[in-house]
Amino acid sequence: RLPPPPICPGMECAGTVRALGDGVGDRQIGDKVMVLARSGLWQEVVNVPASQTFLMPEGMSFEEAAALLVNYITAYMILFDFGNLRPNQSVLIHMAAGGVGTAAIQLCKTVENVTIFGTASASKHESLKENGVAHPIDYRTMDYAEEVRKISPKGVDIVLDPLGGSDTSKAFNLLKPMGKLITYGVANLLTGQKKNLMAMAKTWWNQFSINALQLLQQNKAVCGYHLGYLDEEVELVRGVVAKLVNLYSQGKIKPKIDSVWPFDQVADAMRQMQEKKNVGKVILVPEAPKEESKKEEN
């Protein structure tokens, strides 16, 4: 849903209010806020509607605030609004060490006795276990569906699917009766820095398809989620953010920052994600953090 190039990306950011438009009464100059927008936030100064800003809770850093909205709103609405996550259920989280994955793990832990399966490369498994994933699975060397079945022969209650293509079919087949599959991305389309038309065609061809009658016989649900298309649902999103701020203030969730990069190293920051090295969120800041500047001077 981006405008045509040239374009500045960025769906979320955090900062301090420097000026107010006419008629804005619920914000003050100096307020520390998180911002959610369709694009355009990789800038030092941004101009956004007041309704797209959310007050940062006490004690939250700007880096954490910039890491909260997209990942945690997505994870929350997938798990609770669509998934109806309840105690004693099981969840499969793909890309479990990424931004949404990390948020989903933390949110699962706010519910009693939830068993988490998480796919990630082997180097990230120790970190995942420390964060609460009972069963990390190396998707590069193992068939994750087989690994899940070894531990839970009936499958799982909820699958979070950011992959698309044939993985959505595998996810649907892994659901227990009354299970829910929530698809929220098509990462299989992206195979590197350049467009791979063969990979895109293959993913499109293998995309999962099912009709209402088939669903009726399966006793399963398929849901689709895209935060970018909820930008006009102001009250809905604001209600979710209020719940997330409350959970943060209680110490139940905390955005995990993988690394912080200045704007002039944006290519390196993107490479960190493309090469799947990150555990948590990759953050951009206008200038190099002061600690790093001191290290360079020394």
PDB file of C-alpha atoms in Angstrom:
ATOM      1  CA  ARG A   1       0.000   0.000   0.000  1.00  0.00           C
ATOM      2  CA  LEU A   2       2.992   2.292  -0.453  1.00  0.00           C
ATOM      3  CA  PRO A   3       2.858   5.354  -2.706  1.00  0.00           C
ATOM      4  CA  PRO A   4       5.010   5.170  -5.878  1.00  0.00           C
ATOM      5  CA  PRO A   5       8.798   5.754  -5.574  1.00  0.00           C
ATOM      6  CA  PRO A   6      10.662   7.779  -4.560  1.00  0.00           C
ATOM      7  CA  ILE A   7       9.369   6.943  -1.086  1.00  0.00           C
ATOM      8  CA  CYS A   8      10.497   7.036   2.520  1.00  0.00           C
ATOM      9  CA  PRO A   9       9.589   3.753   4.285  1.00  0.00           C
ATOM     10  CA  GLY A  10       8.752   3.352   7.962  1.00  0.00           C
ATOM     11  CA  MET A  11       5.460   2.310   9.606  1.00  0.00           C
ATOM     12  CA  GLU A  12       6.449   3.096  13.188  1.00  0.00           C
ATOM     13  CA  CYS A  13       8.681   5.434  15.146  1.00  0.00           C
ATOM     14  CA  ALA A  14       9.039   7.160  18.496  1.00  0.00           C
ATOM     15  CA  GLY A  15       9.986  10.703  19.441  1.00  0.00           C
ATOM     16  CA  THR A  16       9.082  13.943  21.163  1.00  0.00           C
ATOM     17  CA  VAL A  17       6.244  16.263  20.069  1.00  0.00           C
ATOM     18  CA  ARG A  18       7.841  19.482  18.776  1.00  0.00           C
ATOM     19  CA  ALA A  19       4.761  21.320  17.474  1.00  0.00           C
ATOM     20  CA  LEU A  20       0.963  20.978  17.448  1.00  0.00           C
ATOM     21  CA  GLY A  21      -1.537  21.542  14.663  1.00  0.00           C
ATOM     22  CA  ASP A  22      -4.665  23.652  15.073  1.00  0.00           C
ATOM     23  CA  GLY A  23      -7.288  22.028  17.263  1.00  0.00           C
ATOM     24  CA  VAL A  24      -5.044  19.371  18.807  1.00  0.00           C
ATOM     25  CA  GLY A  25      -6.032  19.200  22.470  1.00  0.00           C
ATOM     26  CA  ASP A  26      -4.941  15.742  23.632  1.00  0.00           C
ATOM     27  CA  ARG A  27      -1.205  16.205  23.043  1.00  0.00           C
ATOM     28  CA  GLN A  28       1.308  18.715  24.399  1.00  0.00           C
ATOM     29  CA  ILE A  29       4.690  19.898  23.162  1.00  0.00           C
ATOM     30  CA  GLY A  30       7.284  17.711  24.865  1.00  0.00           C
ATOM     31  CA  ASP A  31       5.092  14.586  25.031  1.00  0.00           C
ATOM     32  CA  LYS A  32       6.996  11.381  24.302  1.00  0.00           C
ATOM     33  CA  VAL A  33       4.989   9.397  21.778  1.00  0.00           C
ATOM     34  CA  MET A  34       4.952   6.271  19.628  1.00  0.00           C
ATOM     35  CA  VAL A  35       3.698   6.742  16.053  1.00  0.00           C
ATOM     36  CA  LEU A  36       1.977   4.359  13.645  1.00  0.00           C
ATOM     37  CA  ALA A  37       1.604   5.263   9.955  1.00  0.00           C
ATOM     38  CA  ARG A  38       1.376   3.623   6.540  1.00  0.00           C
ATOM     39  CA  SER A  39       4.850   4.891   5.549  1.00  0.00           C
ATOM     40  CA  GLY A  40       7.266   7.808   5.786  1.00  0.00           C
ATOM     41  CA  LEU A  41       8.687   7.500   9.304  1.00  0.00           C
ATOM     42  CA  TRP A  42      12.397   6.908   8.558  1.00  0.00           C
ATOM     43  CA  GLN A  43      13.029  10.636   9.029  1.00  0.00           C
ATOM     44  CA  GLU A  44      14.349  12.984  11.701  1.00  0.00           C
ATOM     45  CA  VAL A  45      11.119  15.006  11.715  1.00  0.00           C
ATOM     46  CA  VAL A  46       7.672  13.699  10.762  1.00  0.00           C
ATOM     47  CA  ASN A  47       4.250  15.296  10.466  1.00  0.00           C
ATOM     48  CA  VAL A  48       1.391  12.939  11.417  1.00  0.00           C
ATOM     49  CA  PRO A  49      -2.240  13.151  12.581  1.00  0.00           C
ATOM     50  CA  ALA A  50      -2.492  13.246  16.387  1.00  0.00           C
ATOM     51  CA  SER A  51      -4.719  10.133  16.221  1.00  0.00           C
ATOM     52  CA  GLN A  52      -1.704   8.142  14.982  1.00  0.00           C
ATOM     53  CA  THR A  53       0.304   8.950  18.122  1.00  0.00           C
ATOM     54  CA  PHE A  54       0.255   7.052  21.420  1.00  0.00           C
ATOM     55  CA  LEU A  55       1.785   8.277  24.691  1.00  0.00           C
ATOM     56  CA  MET A  56       4.824   6.273  25.782  1.00  0.00           C
ATOM     57  CA  PRO A  57       4.505   4.635  29.210  1.00  0.00           C
ATOM     58  CA  GLU A  58       6.789   5.630  32.077  1.00  0.00           C
ATOM     59  CA  GLY A  59      10.242   4.088  31.886  1.00  0.00           C
ATOM     60  CA  MET A  60      10.102   3.090  28.213  1.00  0.00           C
ATOM     61  CA  SER A  61      13.082   4.024  26.019  1.00  0.00           C
ATOM     62  CA  PHE A  62      12.642   5.514  22.547  1.00  0.00           C
ATOM     63  CA  GLU A  63      14.194   2.343  21.070  1.00  0.00           C
ATOM     64  CA  GLU A  64      11.626   0.167  22.847  1.00  0.00           C
ATOM     65  CA  ALA A  65       8.825   2.504  21.794  1.00  0.00           C
ATOM     66  CA  ALA A  66       9.927   2.304  18.158  1.00  0.00           C
ATOM     67  CA  ALA A  67       9.874  -1.505  18.462  1.00  0.00           C
ATOM     68  CA  LEU A  68       6.456  -1.887  20.079  1.00  0.00           C
ATOM     69  CA  LEU A  69       3.556  -0.931  17.839  1.00  0.00           C
ATOM     70  CA  VAL A  70       3.702  -2.976  14.615  1.00  0.00           C
ATOM     71  CA  ASN A  71       5.030  -6.193  16.136  1.00  0.00           C
ATOM     72  CA  TYR A  72       2.996  -6.221  19.333  1.00  0.00           C
ATOM     73  CA  ILE A  73      -0.298  -5.020  17.835  1.00  0.00           C
ATOM     74  CA  THR A  74       0.069  -7.737  15.181  1.00  0.00           C
ATOM     75  CA  ALA A  75       0.981 -10.466  17.681  1.00  0.00           C
ATOM     76  CA  TYR A  76      -1.756  -9.424  20.123  1.00  0.00           C
ATOM     77  CA  MET A  77      -4.581  -9.327  17.586  1.00  0.00           C
ATOM     78  CA  ILE A  78      -3.477 -12.595  15.961  1.00  0.00           C
ATOM     79  CA  LEU A  79      -3.218 -14.492  19.256  1.00  0.00           C
ATOM     80  CA  PHE A  80      -6.177 -13.063  21.148  1.00  0.00           C
ATOM     81  CA  ASP A  81      -8.662 -11.477  18.733  1.00  0.00           C
ATOM     82  CA  PHE A  82      -8.383 -14.175  16.047  1.00  0.00           C
ATOM     83  CA  GLY A  83      -6.656 -17.028  17.900  1.00  0.00           C
ATOM     84  CA  ASN A  84      -8.664 -16.757  21.154  1.00  0.00           C
ATOM     85  CA  LEU A  85      -5.620 -18.118  23.000  1.00  0.00           C
ATOM     86  CA  ARG A  86      -6.556 -19.819  26.271  1.00  0.00           C
ATOM     87  CA  PRO A  87      -4.725 -21.709  29.058  1.00  0.00           C
ATOM     88  CA  ASN A  88      -3.291 -25.161  28.237  1.00  0.00           C
ATOM     89  CA  GLN A  89      -3.237 -24.592  24.476  1.00  0.00           C
ATOM     90  CA  SER A  90      -0.329 -24.967  22.040  1.00  0.00           C
ATOM     91  CA  VAL A  91       0.988 -22.498  19.458  1.00  0.00           C
ATOM     92  CA  LEU A  92       3.378 -22.799  16.507  1.00  0.00           C
ATOM     93  CA  ILE A  93       5.266 -19.556  15.857  1.00  0.00           C
ATOM     94  CA  HIS A  94       7.270 -19.286  12.639  1.00  0.00           C
ATOM     95  CA  MET A  95      10.259 -16.905  12.483  1.00  0.00           C
ATOM     96  CA  ALA A  96      10.146 -17.054  16.275  1.00  0.00           C
ATOM     97  CA  ALA A  97      13.289 -14.951  16.771  1.00  0.00           C
ATOM     98  CA  GLY A  98      12.008 -12.046  14.640  1.00  0.00           C
ATOM     99  CA  GLY A  99      10.007  -9.026  15.739  1.00  0.00           C
ATOM    100  CA  VAL A 100       6.468 -10.474  15.657  1.00  0.00           C
ATOM    101  CA  GLY A 101       7.772 -13.862  16.836  1.00  0.00           C
ATOM    102  CA  THR A 102       9.434 -12.350  19.906  1.00  0.00           C
ATOM    103  CA  ALA A 103       6.290 -10.361  20.715  1.00  0.00           C
ATOM    104  CA  ALA A 104       4.089 -13.447  20.297  1.00  0.00           C
ATOM    105  CA  ILE A 105       6.276 -15.498  22.656  1.00  0.00           C
ATOM    106  CA  GLN A 106       6.026 -12.846  25.363  1.00  0.00           C
ATOM    107  CA  LEU A 107       2.249 -12.566  24.921  1.00  0.00           C
ATOM    108  CA  CYS A 108       1.826 -16.359  25.052  1.00  0.00           C
ATOM    109  CA  LYS A 109       3.554 -16.295  28.438  1.00  0.00           C
ATOM    110  CA  THR A 110       0.826 -14.012  29.814  1.00  0.00           C
ATOM    111  CA  VAL A 111      -1.540 -17.013  29.524  1.00  0.00           C
ATOM    112  CA  GLU A 112      -1.193 -20.002  31.832  1.00  0.00           C
ATOM    113  CA  ASN A 113       0.486 -23.167  30.583  1.00  0.00           C
ATOM    114  CA  VAL A 114       0.747 -22.383  26.856  1.00  0.00           C
ATOM    115  CA  THR A 115       3.137 -24.695  24.971  1.00  0.00           C
ATOM    116  CA  ILE A 116       5.192 -22.841  22.335  1.00  0.00           C
ATOM    117  CA  PHE A 117       6.775 -24.417  19.257  1.00  0.00           C
ATOM    118  CA  GLY A 118       9.062 -22.001  17.408  1.00  0.00           C
ATOM    119  CA  THR A 119      10.930 -22.292  14.112  1.00  0.00           C
ATOM    120  CA  ALA A 120      14.303 -20.548  13.758  1.00  0.00           C
ATOM    121  CA  SER A 121      17.863 -21.344  12.701  1.00  0.00           C
ATOM    122  CA  ALA A 122      19.819 -23.451  15.217  1.00  0.00           C
ATOM    123  CA  SER A 123      22.015 -20.549  16.362  1.00  0.00           C
ATOM    124  CA  LYS A 124      18.932 -18.862  17.872  1.00  0.00           C
ATOM    125  CA  HIS A 125      17.579 -21.859  19.820  1.00  0.00           C
ATOM    126  CA  GLU A 126      19.249 -21.099  23.161  1.00  0.00           C
ATOM    127  CA  SER A 127      17.861 -17.578  23.092  1.00  0.00           C
ATOM    128  CA  LEU A 128      14.389 -18.920  22.242  1.00  0.00           C
ATOM    129  CA  LYS A 129      14.486 -21.406  25.138  1.00  0.00           C
ATOM    130  CA  GLU A 130      15.487 -18.643  27.547  1.00  0.00           C
ATOM    131  CA  ASN A 131      12.527 -16.592  26.300  1.00  0.00           C
ATOM    132  CA  GLY A 132       9.987 -19.396  26.820  1.00  0.00           C
ATOM    133  CA  VAL A 133       9.888 -21.534  23.659  1.00  0.00           C
ATOM    134  CA  ALA A 134       9.486 -25.137  24.843  1.00  0.00           C
ATOM    135  CA  HIS A 135      10.326 -26.677  21.466  1.00  0.00           C
ATOM    136  CA  PRO A 136      12.633 -24.730  19.092  1.00  0.00           C
ATOM    137  CA  ILE A 137      12.819 -26.327  15.626  1.00  0.00           C
ATOM    138  CA  ASP A 138      15.519 -25.754  13.007  1.00  0.00           C
ATOM    139  CA  TYR A 139      13.473 -25.306   9.839  1.00  0.00           C
ATOM    140  CA  ARG A 140      16.639 -25.524   7.704  1.00  0.00           C
ATOM    141  CA  THR A 141      17.522 -29.112   8.675  1.00  0.00           C
ATOM    142  CA  MET A 142      14.217 -30.554   9.894  1.00  0.00           C
ATOM    143  CA  ASP A 143      10.635 -30.907   8.712  1.00  0.00           C
ATOM    144  CA  TYR A 144       8.938 -28.770  11.346  1.00  0.00           C
ATOM    145  CA  ALA A 145       5.575 -30.518  10.824  1.00  0.00           C
ATOM    146  CA  GLU A 146       7.141 -33.903  11.625  1.00  0.00           C
ATOM    147  CA  GLU A 147       8.908 -32.456  14.681  1.00  0.00           C
ATOM    148  CA  VAL A 148       5.645 -30.997  16.013  1.00  0.00           C
ATOM    149  CA  ARG A 149       3.846 -34.340  15.488  1.00  0.00           C
ATOM    150  CA  LYS A 150       6.546 -36.219  17.436  1.00  0.00           C
ATOM    151  CA  ILE A 151       5.757 -34.130  20.509  1.00  0.00           C
ATOM    152  CA  SER A 152       2.069 -33.434  19.884  1.00  0.00           C
ATOM    153  CA  PRO A 153       0.600 -36.130  17.587  1.00  0.00           C
ATOM    154  CA  LYS A 154      -2.720 -34.278  17.253  1.00  0.00           C
ATOM    155  CA  GLY A 155      -0.990 -31.049  16.234  1.00  0.00           C
ATOM    156  CA  VAL A 156      -1.441 -27.574  17.734  1.00  0.00           C
ATOM    157  CA  ASP A 157      -4.300 -25.218  18.551  1.00  0.00           C
ATOM    158  CA  ILE A 158      -2.953 -22.111  16.780  1.00  0.00           C
ATOM    159  CA  VAL A 159      -0.459 -21.560  13.946  1.00  0.00           C
ATOM    160  CA  LEU A 160       0.899 -18.084  13.179  1.00  0.00           C
ATOM    161  CA  ASP A 161       1.809 -18.098   9.479  1.00  0.00           C
ATOM    162  CA  PRO A 162       3.960 -15.290   8.033  1.00  0.00           C
ATOM    163  CA  LEU A 163       5.319 -17.581   5.280  1.00  0.00           C
ATOM    164  CA  GLY A 164       2.575 -18.294   2.718  1.00  0.00           C
ATOM    165  CA  GLY A 165       2.793 -20.741  -0.154  1.00  0.00           C
ATOM    166  CA  SER A 166       3.015 -24.450   0.695  1.00  0.00           C
ATOM    167  CA  ASP A 167       3.751 -23.627   4.363  1.00  0.00           C
ATOM    168  CA  THR A 168       0.160 -22.404   4.790  1.00  0.00           C
ATOM    169  CA  SER A 169      -1.109 -25.837   3.711  1.00  0.00           C
ATOM    170  CA  LYS A 170       1.259 -27.510   6.181  1.00  0.00           C
ATOM    171  CA  ALA A 171       0.020 -25.168   8.893  1.00  0.00           C
ATOM    172  CA  PHE A 172      -3.627 -26.002   8.203  1.00  0.00           C
ATOM    173  CA  ASN A 173      -2.892 -29.727   8.353  1.00  0.00           C
ATOM    174  CA  LEU A 174      -1.097 -29.260  11.690  1.00  0.00           C
ATOM    175  CA  LEU A 175      -4.191 -27.845  13.382  1.00  0.00           C
ATOM    176  CA  LYS A 176      -6.129 -29.824  15.962  1.00  0.00           C
ATOM    177  CA  PRO A 177      -9.941 -29.880  15.610  1.00  0.00           C
ATOM    178  CA  MET A 178     -11.193 -26.359  16.470  1.00  0.00           C
ATOM    179  CA  GLY A 179      -7.705 -25.075  15.657  1.00  0.00           C
ATOM    180  CA  LYS A 180      -7.008 -21.697  14.069  1.00  0.00           C
ATOM    181  CA  LEU A 181      -4.554 -20.714  11.356  1.00  0.00           C
ATOM    182  CA  ILE A 182      -3.791 -17.004  11.095  1.00  0.00           C
ATOM    183  CA  THR A 183      -1.853 -15.965   8.002  1.00  0.00           C
ATOM    184  CA  TYR A 184      -0.254 -12.520   8.171  1.00  0.00           C
ATOM    185  CA  GLY A 185       2.511 -12.456   5.570  1.00  0.00           C
ATOM    186  CA  VAL A 186       4.119 -14.102   2.545  1.00  0.00           C
ATOM    187  CA  ALA A 187       7.813 -14.212   3.480  1.00  0.00           C
ATOM    188  CA  ASN A 188       8.353 -17.065   1.003  1.00  0.00           C
ATOM    189  CA  LEU A 189       8.074 -14.464  -1.782  1.00  0.00           C
ATOM    190  CA  LEU A 190      11.300 -12.868  -0.566  1.00  0.00           C
ATOM    191  CA  THR A 191      14.427 -14.897  -1.265  1.00  0.00           C
ATOM    192  CA  GLY A 192      17.146 -12.227  -1.360  1.00  0.00           C
ATOM    193  CA  GLN A 193      17.932  -8.630  -2.218  1.00  0.00           C
ATOM    194  CA  LYS A 194      16.508  -8.858  -5.738  1.00  0.00           C
ATOM    195  CA  LYS A 195      13.154 -10.073  -7.040  1.00  0.00           C
ATOM    196  CA  ASN A 196      13.158 -13.772  -7.837  1.00  0.00           C
ATOM    197  CA  LEU A 197      10.271 -14.224 -10.270  1.00  0.00           C
ATOM    198  CA  MET A 198      10.534 -18.016 -10.144  1.00  0.00           C
ATOM    199  CA  ALA A 199      10.251 -18.034  -6.356  1.00  0.00           C
ATOM    200  CA  MET A 200       7.286 -15.652  -6.544  1.00  0.00           C
ATOM    201  CA  ALA A 201       5.550 -17.801  -9.156  1.00  0.00           C
ATOM    202  CA  LYS A 202       6.196 -20.960  -7.119  1.00  0.00           C
ATOM    203  CA  THR A 203       4.825 -19.396  -3.932  1.00  0.00           C
ATOM    204  CA  TRP A 204       1.767 -18.093  -5.784  1.00  0.00           C
ATOM    205  CA  TRP A 205       1.140 -21.513  -7.375  1.00  0.00           C
ATOM    206  CA  ASN A 206       1.476 -23.304  -4.012  1.00  0.00           C
ATOM    207  CA  GLN A 207      -0.687 -20.828  -2.139  1.00  0.00           C
ATOM    208  CA  PHE A 208      -3.215 -22.524   0.106  1.00  0.00           C
ATOM    209  CA  SER A 209      -6.837 -22.514  -1.055  1.00  0.00           C
ATOM    210  CA  ILE A 210      -9.926 -23.895   0.662  1.00  0.00           C
ATOM    211  CA  ASN A 211     -13.657 -23.296   0.339  1.00  0.00           C
ATOM    212  CA  ALA A 212     -16.331 -22.867   2.998  1.00  0.00           C
ATOM    213  CA  LEU A 213     -17.712 -26.404   2.625  1.00  0.00           C
ATOM    214  CA  GLN A 214     -14.280 -27.934   3.190  1.00  0.00           C
ATOM    215  CA  LEU A 215     -13.838 -25.791   6.297  1.00  0.00           C
ATOM    216  CA  LEU A 216     -17.168 -27.009   7.600  1.00  0.00           C
ATOM    217  CA  GLN A 217     -16.000 -30.638   7.497  1.00  0.00           C
ATOM    218  CA  GLN A 218     -12.585 -29.868   9.024  1.00  0.00           C
ATOM    219  CA  ASN A 219     -13.716 -27.970  12.149  1.00  0.00           C
ATOM    220  CA  LYS A 220     -10.861 -25.508  11.650  1.00  0.00           C
ATOM    221  CA  ALA A 221     -10.600 -21.760  11.059  1.00  0.00           C
ATOM    222  CA  VAL A 222      -8.448 -19.749   8.640  1.00  0.00           C
ATOM    223  CA  CYS A 223      -7.952 -16.033   9.327  1.00  0.00           C
ATOM    224  CA  GLY A 224      -6.072 -13.327   7.449  1.00  0.00           C
ATOM    225  CA  TYR A 225      -4.447 -10.347   9.171  1.00  0.00           C
ATOM    226  CA  HIS A 226      -2.761  -7.214   7.792  1.00  0.00           C
ATOM    227  CA  LEU A 227      -2.227  -4.246  10.124  1.00  0.00           C
ATOM    228  CA  GLY A 228      -1.715  -1.939   7.125  1.00  0.00           C
ATOM    229  CA  TYR A 229      -5.395  -2.293   6.223  1.00  0.00           C
ATOM    230  CA  LEU A 230      -6.586  -1.369   9.725  1.00  0.00           C
ATOM    231  CA  ASP A 231      -5.257   2.190   9.580  1.00  0.00           C
ATOM    232  CA  GLU A 232      -8.764   3.675   9.608  1.00  0.00           C
ATOM    233  CA  GLU A 233      -9.888   1.544  12.594  1.00  0.00           C
ATOM    234  CA  VAL A 234      -8.578   4.111  15.070  1.00  0.00           C
ATOM    235  CA  GLU A 235     -10.575   3.013  18.134  1.00  0.00           C
ATOM    236  CA  LEU A 236      -9.875  -0.669  17.544  1.00  0.00           C
ATOM    237  CA  VAL A 237      -6.113  -0.125  17.334  1.00  0.00           C
ATOM    238  CA  ARG A 238      -6.108   2.355  20.226  1.00  0.00           C
ATOM    239  CA  GLY A 239      -7.804  -0.254  22.442  1.00  0.00           C
ATOM    240  CA  VAL A 240      -5.112  -2.815  21.639  1.00  0.00           C
ATOM    241  CA  VAL A 241      -2.312  -0.307  22.303  1.00  0.00           C
ATOM    242  CA  ALA A 242      -3.855   0.511  25.707  1.00  0.00           C
ATOM    243  CA  LYS A 243      -3.736  -3.201  26.627  1.00  0.00           C
ATOM    244  CA  LEU A 244      -0.120  -3.458  25.453  1.00  0.00           C
ATOM    245  CA  VAL A 245       0.949  -0.375  27.425  1.00  0.00           C
ATOM    246  CA  ASN A 246      -0.692  -1.918  30.503  1.00  0.00           C
ATOM    247  CA  LEU A 247       1.189  -5.199  29.977  1.00  0.00           C
ATOM    248  CA  TYR A 248       4.459  -3.271  29.536  1.00  0.00           C
ATOM    249  CA  SER A 249       3.857  -1.296  32.731  1.00  0.00           C
ATOM    250  CA  GLN A 250       3.269  -4.597  34.579  1.00  0.00           C
ATOM    251  CA  GLY A 251       6.591  -5.933  33.272  1.00  0.00           C
ATOM    252  CA  LYS A 252       4.896  -8.719  31.301  1.00  0.00           C
ATOM    253  CA  ILE A 253       6.147  -7.623  27.870  1.00  0.00           C
ATOM    254  CA  LYS A 254       9.351  -5.846  26.859  1.00  0.00           C
ATOM    255  CA  PRO A 255      10.411  -5.194  23.249  1.00  0.00           C
ATOM    256  CA  LYS A 256      13.635  -7.040  22.470  1.00  0.00           C
ATOM    257  CA  ILE A 257      16.111  -4.877  20.569  1.00  0.00           C
ATOM    258  CA  ASP A 258      18.509  -6.799  18.350  1.00  0.00           C
ATOM    259  CA  SER A 259      20.605  -3.833  17.226  1.00  0.00           C
ATOM    260  CA  VAL A 260      20.533  -0.064  16.684  1.00  0.00           C
ATOM    261  CA  TRP A 261      21.821   1.526  13.448  1.00  0.00           C
ATOM    262  CA  PRO A 262      22.229   5.181  12.393  1.00  0.00           C
ATOM    263  CA  PHE A 263      20.387   6.310   9.243  1.00  0.00           C
ATOM    264  CA  ASP A 264      23.586   6.306   7.183  1.00  0.00           C
ATOM    265  CA  GLN A 265      23.979   2.553   7.847  1.00  0.00           C
ATOM    266  CA  VAL A 266      20.445   1.638   6.768  1.00  0.00           C
ATOM    267  CA  ALA A 267      21.772  -0.806   4.136  1.00  0.00           C
ATOM    268  CA  ASP A 268      23.647  -2.740   6.843  1.00  0.00           C
ATOM    269  CA  ALA A 269      20.529  -2.729   9.036  1.00  0.00           C
ATOM    270  CA  MET A 270      18.456  -4.190   6.199  1.00  0.00           C
ATOM    271  CA  ARG A 271      21.148  -6.799   5.527  1.00  0.00           C
ATOM    272  CA  GLN A 272      20.969  -7.851   9.193  1.00  0.00           C
ATOM    273  CA  MET A 273      17.331  -8.842   8.596  1.00  0.00           C
ATOM    274  CA  GLN A 274      17.727 -10.233   5.068  1.00  0.00           C
ATOM    275  CA  GLU A 275      20.448 -12.590   6.287  1.00  0.00           C
ATOM    276  CA  LYS A 276      18.220 -13.561   9.250  1.00  0.00           C
ATOM    277  CA  LYS A 277      20.849 -12.663  11.833  1.00  0.00           C
ATOM    278  CA  ASN A 278      18.555 -10.650  14.080  1.00  0.00           C
ATOM    279  CA  VAL A 279      16.991 -11.835  17.329  1.00  0.00           C
ATOM    280  CA  GLY A 280      14.341  -9.196  18.009  1.00  0.00           C
ATOM    281  CA  LYS A 281      13.926  -5.785  16.429  1.00  0.00           C
ATOM    282  CA  VAL A 282      16.333  -3.848  14.221  1.00  0.00           C
ATOM    283  CA  ILE A 283      16.125  -0.125  15.055  1.00  0.00           C
ATOM    284  CA  LEU A 284      17.131   2.952  13.042  1.00  0.00           C
ATOM    285  CA  VAL A 285      18.178   6.221  14.729  1.00  0.00           C
ATOM    286  CA  PRO A 286      19.110   9.526  13.046  1.00  0.00           C
ATOM    287  CA  GLU A 287      22.661   9.478  14.486  1.00  0.00           C
ATOM    288  CA  ALA A 288      25.028   6.870  15.923  1.00  0.00           C
ATOM    289  CA  PRO A 289      24.322   6.069  19.624  1.00  0.00           C
ATOM    290  CA  LYS A 290      26.658   7.996  21.937  1.00  0.00           C
ATOM    291  CA  GLU A 291      28.227   4.837  23.427  1.00  0.00           C
ATOM    292  CA  GLU A 292      29.310   3.688  19.960  1.00  0.00           C
ATOM    293  CA  SER A 293      30.691   7.130  19.148  1.00  0.00           C
ATOM    294  CA  LYS A 294      32.851   6.998  22.283  1.00  0.00           C
ATOM    295  CA  LYS A 295      34.139   3.522  21.414  1.00  0.00           C
ATOM    296  CA  GLU A 296      35.148   4.755  17.949  1.00  0.00           C
ATOM    297  CA  GLU A 297      36.980   7.736  19.461  1.00  0.00           C
ATOM    298  CA  ASN A 298      38.909   5.418  21.802  1.00  0.00           C
TER     299      ASN A 298
END
